[in-house]
CSV table of C-alpha atoms in Angstrom, one decimal:
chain,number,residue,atom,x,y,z
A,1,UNK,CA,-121.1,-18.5,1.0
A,2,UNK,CA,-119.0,-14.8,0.9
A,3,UNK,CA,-116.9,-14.7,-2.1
A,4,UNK,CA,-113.0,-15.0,-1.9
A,5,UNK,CA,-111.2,-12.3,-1.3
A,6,UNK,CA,-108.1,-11.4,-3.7
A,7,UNK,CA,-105.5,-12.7,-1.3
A,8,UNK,CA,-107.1,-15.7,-1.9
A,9,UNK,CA,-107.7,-16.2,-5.4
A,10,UNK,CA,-103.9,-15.2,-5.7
A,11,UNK,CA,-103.4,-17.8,-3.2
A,12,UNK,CA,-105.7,-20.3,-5.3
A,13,UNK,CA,-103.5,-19.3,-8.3
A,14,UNK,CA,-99.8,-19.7,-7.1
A,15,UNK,CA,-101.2,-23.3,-6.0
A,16,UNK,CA,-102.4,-24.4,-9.1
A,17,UNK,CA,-99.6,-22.7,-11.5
A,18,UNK,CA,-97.3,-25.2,-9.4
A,19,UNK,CA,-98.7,-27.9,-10.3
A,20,UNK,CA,-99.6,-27.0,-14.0
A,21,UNK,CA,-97.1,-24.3,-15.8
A,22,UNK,CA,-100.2,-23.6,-18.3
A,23,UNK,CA,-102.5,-22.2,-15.4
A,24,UNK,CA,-99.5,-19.4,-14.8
A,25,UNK,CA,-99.6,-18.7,-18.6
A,26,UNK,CA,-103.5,-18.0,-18.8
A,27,UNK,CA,-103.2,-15.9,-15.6
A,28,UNK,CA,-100.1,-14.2,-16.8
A,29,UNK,CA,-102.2,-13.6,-19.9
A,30,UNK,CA,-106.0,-12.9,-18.3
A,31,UNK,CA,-104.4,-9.9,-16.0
A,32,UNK,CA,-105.7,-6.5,-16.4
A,33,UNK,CA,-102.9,-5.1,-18.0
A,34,UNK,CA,-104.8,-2.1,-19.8
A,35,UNK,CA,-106.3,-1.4,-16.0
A,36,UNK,CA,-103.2,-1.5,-14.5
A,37,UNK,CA,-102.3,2.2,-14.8
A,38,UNK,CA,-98.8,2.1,-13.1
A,39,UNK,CA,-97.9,-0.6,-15.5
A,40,UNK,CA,-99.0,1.4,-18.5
A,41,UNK,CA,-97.4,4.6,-17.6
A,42,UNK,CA,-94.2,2.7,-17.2
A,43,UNK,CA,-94.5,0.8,-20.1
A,44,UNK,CA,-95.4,4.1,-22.3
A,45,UNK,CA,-92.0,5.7,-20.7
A,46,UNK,CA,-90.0,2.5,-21.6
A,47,UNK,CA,-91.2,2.5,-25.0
A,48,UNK,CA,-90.6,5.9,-25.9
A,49,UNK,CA,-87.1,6.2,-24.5
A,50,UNK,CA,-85.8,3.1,-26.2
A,51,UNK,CA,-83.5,3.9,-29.3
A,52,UNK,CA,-84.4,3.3,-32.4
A,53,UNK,CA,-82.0,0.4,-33.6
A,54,UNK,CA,-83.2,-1.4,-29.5
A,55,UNK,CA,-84.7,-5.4,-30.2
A,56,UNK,CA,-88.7,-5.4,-30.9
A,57,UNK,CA,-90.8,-3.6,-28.8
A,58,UNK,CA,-92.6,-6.6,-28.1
A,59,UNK,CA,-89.6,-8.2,-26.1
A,60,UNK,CA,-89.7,-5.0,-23.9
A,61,UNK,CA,-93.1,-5.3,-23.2
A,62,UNK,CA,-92.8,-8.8,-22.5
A,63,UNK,CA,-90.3,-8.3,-20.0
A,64,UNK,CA,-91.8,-5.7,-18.4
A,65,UNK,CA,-95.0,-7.7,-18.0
A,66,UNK,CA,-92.7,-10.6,-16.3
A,67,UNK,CA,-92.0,-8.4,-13.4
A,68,UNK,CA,-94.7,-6.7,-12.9
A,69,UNK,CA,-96.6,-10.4,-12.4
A,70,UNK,CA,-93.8,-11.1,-10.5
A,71,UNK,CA,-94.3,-8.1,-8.0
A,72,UNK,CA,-98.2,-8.3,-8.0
A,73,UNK,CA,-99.1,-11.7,-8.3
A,74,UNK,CA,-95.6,-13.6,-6.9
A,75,UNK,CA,-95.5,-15.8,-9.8
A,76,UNK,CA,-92.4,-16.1,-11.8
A,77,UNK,CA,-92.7,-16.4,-15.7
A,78,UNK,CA,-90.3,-18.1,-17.9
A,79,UNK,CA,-90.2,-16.7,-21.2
A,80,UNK,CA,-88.9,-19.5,-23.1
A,81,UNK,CA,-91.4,-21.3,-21.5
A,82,UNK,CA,-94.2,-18.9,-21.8
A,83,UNK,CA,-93.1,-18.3,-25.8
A,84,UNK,CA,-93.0,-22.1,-26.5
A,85,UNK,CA,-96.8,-22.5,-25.4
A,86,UNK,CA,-97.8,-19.4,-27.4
A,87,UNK,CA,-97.0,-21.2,-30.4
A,88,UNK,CA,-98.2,-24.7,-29.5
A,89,UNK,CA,-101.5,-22.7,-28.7
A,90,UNK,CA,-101.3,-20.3,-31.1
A,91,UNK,CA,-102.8,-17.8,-28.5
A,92,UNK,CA,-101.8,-13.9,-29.3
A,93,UNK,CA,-100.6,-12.3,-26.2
A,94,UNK,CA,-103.1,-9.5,-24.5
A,95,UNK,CA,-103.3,-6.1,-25.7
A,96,UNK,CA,-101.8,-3.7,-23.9
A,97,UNK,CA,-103.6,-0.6,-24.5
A,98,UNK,CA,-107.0,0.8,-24.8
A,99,UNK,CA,-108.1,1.5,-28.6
A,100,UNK,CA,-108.4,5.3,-27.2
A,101,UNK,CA,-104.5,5.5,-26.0
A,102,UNK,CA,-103.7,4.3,-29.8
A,103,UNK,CA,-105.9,7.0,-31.3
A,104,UNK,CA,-104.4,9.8,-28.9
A,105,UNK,CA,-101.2,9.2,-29.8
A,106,UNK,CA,-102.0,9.0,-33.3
A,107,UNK,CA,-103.0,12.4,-33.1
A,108,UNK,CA,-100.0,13.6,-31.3
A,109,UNK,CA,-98.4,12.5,-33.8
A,110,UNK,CA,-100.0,14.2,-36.9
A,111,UNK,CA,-99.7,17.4,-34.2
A,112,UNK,CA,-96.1,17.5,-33.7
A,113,UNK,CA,-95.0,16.5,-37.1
A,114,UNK,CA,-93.1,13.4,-36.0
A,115,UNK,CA,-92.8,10.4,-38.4
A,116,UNK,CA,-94.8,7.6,-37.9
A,117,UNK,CA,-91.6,5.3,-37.0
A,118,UNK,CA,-92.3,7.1,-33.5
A,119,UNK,CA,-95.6,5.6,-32.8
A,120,UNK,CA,-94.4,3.3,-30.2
A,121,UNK,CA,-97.5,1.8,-29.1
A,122,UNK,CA,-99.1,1.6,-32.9
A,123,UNK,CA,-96.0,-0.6,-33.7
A,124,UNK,CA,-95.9,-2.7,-30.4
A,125,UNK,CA,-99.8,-2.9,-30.8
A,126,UNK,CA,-98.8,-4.5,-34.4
A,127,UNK,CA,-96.1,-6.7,-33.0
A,128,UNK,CA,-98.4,-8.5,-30.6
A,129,UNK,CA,-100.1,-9.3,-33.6
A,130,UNK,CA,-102.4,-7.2,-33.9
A,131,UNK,CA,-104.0,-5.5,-36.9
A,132,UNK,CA,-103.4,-1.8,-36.9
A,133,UNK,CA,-105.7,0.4,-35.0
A,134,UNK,CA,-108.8,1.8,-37.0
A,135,UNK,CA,-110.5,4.8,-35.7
A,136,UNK,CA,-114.4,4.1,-36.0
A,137,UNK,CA,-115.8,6.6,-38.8
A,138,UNK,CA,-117.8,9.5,-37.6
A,139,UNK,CA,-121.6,9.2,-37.5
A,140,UNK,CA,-122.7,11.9,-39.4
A,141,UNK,CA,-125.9,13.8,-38.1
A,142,UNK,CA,-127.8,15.2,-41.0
A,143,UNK,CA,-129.3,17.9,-38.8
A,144,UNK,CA,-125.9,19.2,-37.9
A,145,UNK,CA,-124.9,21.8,-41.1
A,146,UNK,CA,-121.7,21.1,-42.8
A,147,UNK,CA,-120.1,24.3,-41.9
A,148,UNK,CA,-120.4,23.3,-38.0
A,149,UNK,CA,-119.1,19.3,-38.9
A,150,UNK,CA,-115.8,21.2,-40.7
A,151,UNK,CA,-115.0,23.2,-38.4
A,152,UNK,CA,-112.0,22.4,-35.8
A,153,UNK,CA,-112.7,21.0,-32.9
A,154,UNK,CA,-111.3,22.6,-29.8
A,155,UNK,CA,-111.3,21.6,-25.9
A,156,UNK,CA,-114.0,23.0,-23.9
A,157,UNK,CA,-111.9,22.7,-20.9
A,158,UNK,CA,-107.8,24.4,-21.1
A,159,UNK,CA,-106.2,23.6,-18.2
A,160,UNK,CA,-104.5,26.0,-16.6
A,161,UNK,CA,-100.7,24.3,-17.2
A,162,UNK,CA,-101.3,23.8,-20.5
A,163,UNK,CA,-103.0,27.8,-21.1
A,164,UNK,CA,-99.1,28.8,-20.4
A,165,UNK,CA,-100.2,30.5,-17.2
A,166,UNK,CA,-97.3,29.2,-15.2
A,167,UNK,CA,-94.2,27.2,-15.3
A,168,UNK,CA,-93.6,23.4,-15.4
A,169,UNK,CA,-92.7,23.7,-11.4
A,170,UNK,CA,-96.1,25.6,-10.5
A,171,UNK,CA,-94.5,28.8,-10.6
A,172,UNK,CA,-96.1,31.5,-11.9
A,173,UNK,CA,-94.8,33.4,-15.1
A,174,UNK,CA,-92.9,36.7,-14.7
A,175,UNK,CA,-94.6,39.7,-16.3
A,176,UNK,CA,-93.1,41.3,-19.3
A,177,UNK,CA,-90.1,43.7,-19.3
A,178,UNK,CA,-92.3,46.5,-21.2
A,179,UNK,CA,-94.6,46.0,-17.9
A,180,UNK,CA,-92.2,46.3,-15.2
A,181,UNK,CA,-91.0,50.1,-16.7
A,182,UNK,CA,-94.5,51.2,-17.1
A,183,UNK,CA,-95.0,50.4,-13.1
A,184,UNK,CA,-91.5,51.8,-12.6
A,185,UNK,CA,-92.7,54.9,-14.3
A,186,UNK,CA,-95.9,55.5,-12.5
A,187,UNK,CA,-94.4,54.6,-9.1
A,188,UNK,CA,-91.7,57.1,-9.4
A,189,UNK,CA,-93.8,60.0,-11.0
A,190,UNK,CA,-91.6,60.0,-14.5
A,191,UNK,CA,-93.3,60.8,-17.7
A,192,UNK,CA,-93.7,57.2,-19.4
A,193,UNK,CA,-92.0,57.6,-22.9
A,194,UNK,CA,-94.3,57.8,-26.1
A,195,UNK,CA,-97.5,58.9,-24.2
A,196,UNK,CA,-98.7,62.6,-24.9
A,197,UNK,CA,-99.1,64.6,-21.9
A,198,UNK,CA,-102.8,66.9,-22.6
A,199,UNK,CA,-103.1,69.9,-19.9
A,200,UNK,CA,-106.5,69.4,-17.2
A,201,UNK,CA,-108.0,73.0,-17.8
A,202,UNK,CA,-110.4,74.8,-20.1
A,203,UNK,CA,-109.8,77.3,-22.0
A,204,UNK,CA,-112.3,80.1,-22.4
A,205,UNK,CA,-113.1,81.2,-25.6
A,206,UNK,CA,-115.2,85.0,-25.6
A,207,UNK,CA,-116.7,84.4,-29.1
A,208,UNK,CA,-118.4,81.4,-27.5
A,209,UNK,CA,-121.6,82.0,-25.7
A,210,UNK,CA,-123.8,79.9,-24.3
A,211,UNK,CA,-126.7,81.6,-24.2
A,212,UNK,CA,-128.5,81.5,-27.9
A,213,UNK,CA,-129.2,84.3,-29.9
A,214,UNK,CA,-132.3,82.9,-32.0
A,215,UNK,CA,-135.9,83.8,-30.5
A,216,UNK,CA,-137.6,80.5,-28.7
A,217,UNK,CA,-140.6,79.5,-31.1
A,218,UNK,CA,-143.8,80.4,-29.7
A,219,UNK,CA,-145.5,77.1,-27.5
A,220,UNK,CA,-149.0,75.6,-29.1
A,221,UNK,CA,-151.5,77.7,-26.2
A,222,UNK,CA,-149.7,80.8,-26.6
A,223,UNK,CA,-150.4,80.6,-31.2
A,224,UNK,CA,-153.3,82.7,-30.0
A,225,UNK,CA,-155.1,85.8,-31.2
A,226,UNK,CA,-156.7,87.5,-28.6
A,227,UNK,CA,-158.9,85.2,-27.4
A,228,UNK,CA,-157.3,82.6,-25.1
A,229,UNK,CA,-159.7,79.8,-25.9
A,230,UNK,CA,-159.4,80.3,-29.8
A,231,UNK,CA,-156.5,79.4,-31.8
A,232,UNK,CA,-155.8,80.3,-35.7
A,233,UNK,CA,-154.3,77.4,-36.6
A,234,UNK,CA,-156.7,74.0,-37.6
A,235,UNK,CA,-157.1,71.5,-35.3
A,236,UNK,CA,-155.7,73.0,-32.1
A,237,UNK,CA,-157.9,75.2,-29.8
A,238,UNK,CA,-161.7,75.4,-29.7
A,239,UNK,CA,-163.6,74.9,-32.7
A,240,UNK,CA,-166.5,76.9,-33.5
A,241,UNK,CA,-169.3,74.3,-32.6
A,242,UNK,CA,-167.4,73.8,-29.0
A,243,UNK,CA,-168.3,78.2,-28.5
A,244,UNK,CA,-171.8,77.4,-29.2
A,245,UNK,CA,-172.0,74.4,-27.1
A,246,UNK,CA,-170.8,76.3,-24.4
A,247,UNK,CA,-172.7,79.5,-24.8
A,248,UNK,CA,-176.0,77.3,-24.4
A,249,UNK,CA,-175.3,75.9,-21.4
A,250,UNK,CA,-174.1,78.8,-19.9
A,251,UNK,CA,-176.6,80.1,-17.0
């Protein structure tokens, strides 16, 4: 038998939540909420824009979760309702956000300077019950040297918005007013200011010769005395023994 398709477990759902208010509750609870990406981005937005002295963050969250169930699921939540069985229950309600959104902004944080009142979804994540978020301590590899574990770590990957290459829009970033009078300059043949102009020609100088005056040293065959095959110094030429050698086997 094929597996129901989501129409129908929704439709399985709505059915039963009418007749029991505690089956809506579970599902409103069991929903993917940290899968649900449009939910989290709006959520994220909604959190950071409300002011300081707003109710808790939690009651913004739980709203928000209302009508987002209501749009995907067509299932209306009372709050009252819903709070009043979280207590007979004692059930937490879900977390909202991965452990890895909670350590990101953690480390926006520490980048921008911001107080920690500003952590938004550390504080709702605390709210919810929650116990704050602990980053898992780093494995340390004993082959890896110190030096290399101390050092900062840096993106492999820049992308091209965030390198400063271009504007917010797309747009490309003008070039520099130094750069647009330097091509000004060359395009218009002017001398560009600060840059030594050196003359293209050579200047003959008649105590300069090219030609040396020193006599070229004599080459190792031509350290003769008279006889071609003999040579004064030791080692080069034909040794003694090599004339006699020769001498015998001539005809």
């Amino acid at each position: 038998m094929a597996a129901p398709d989501a129409s129908q477990r929704v439709a399985d759902i709505q059915r039963r939540a009418a007749e029991k208010p505690e089956v809506a509750f579970k599902a409103f609870d069991t929903y993917p909420w940290q899968a649900d990406q449009s939910f989290s981005r709006k959520l994220t937005t909604a959190l950071y824009n409300a002011k300081a002295d707003a109710s808790l963050l939690a009651d913004i969250a739980l709203q928000m979760r209302i009508e987002r169930f209501a749009e995907r699921i067509q299932i209306q939540i009372d709050k009252h309702a819903y709070k009043q069985w979280l207590s007979e229950t004692g059930n937490l309600q879900p977390r909202l956000f991965l452990d890895h959104n909670l350590a990101r902004e953690k480390q926006a944080i520490v980048r921008l300077e911001v107080p920690p009142e500003q952590r938004r979804m550390a504080i709702l994540h605390t709210e919810l019950g929650y116990p704050p978020h602990q980053e898992a301590p780093e494995v340390i590899d004993p082959s890896v040297p110190s030096w290399q574990r101390s050092a900062p770590k840096t993106e492999l990957f820049v992308p091209r918005s965030a390198a400063g290459s271009s504007n917010p829009d797309g747009s490309a970033l003008p070039y520099p007013k130094k750069f647009e009078e330097i091509v000004k300059f060359l395009e218009t043949g002017q001398e560009i200011p600060g840059v030594r102009q050196i003359p293209d020609t050579v200047i003959d100088d008649p105590s300069i010769s090219t030609h040396g005056s020193m006599q070229a040293p004599l080459k190792p065959w031509e350290r003769s005395s008279g006889n071609p095959g003999t040579n004064t110094e030791p080692g080069l030429g034909t040794s003694s023994n090599d004339t006699v050698n020769s001498a015998a086997m001539a005809p």
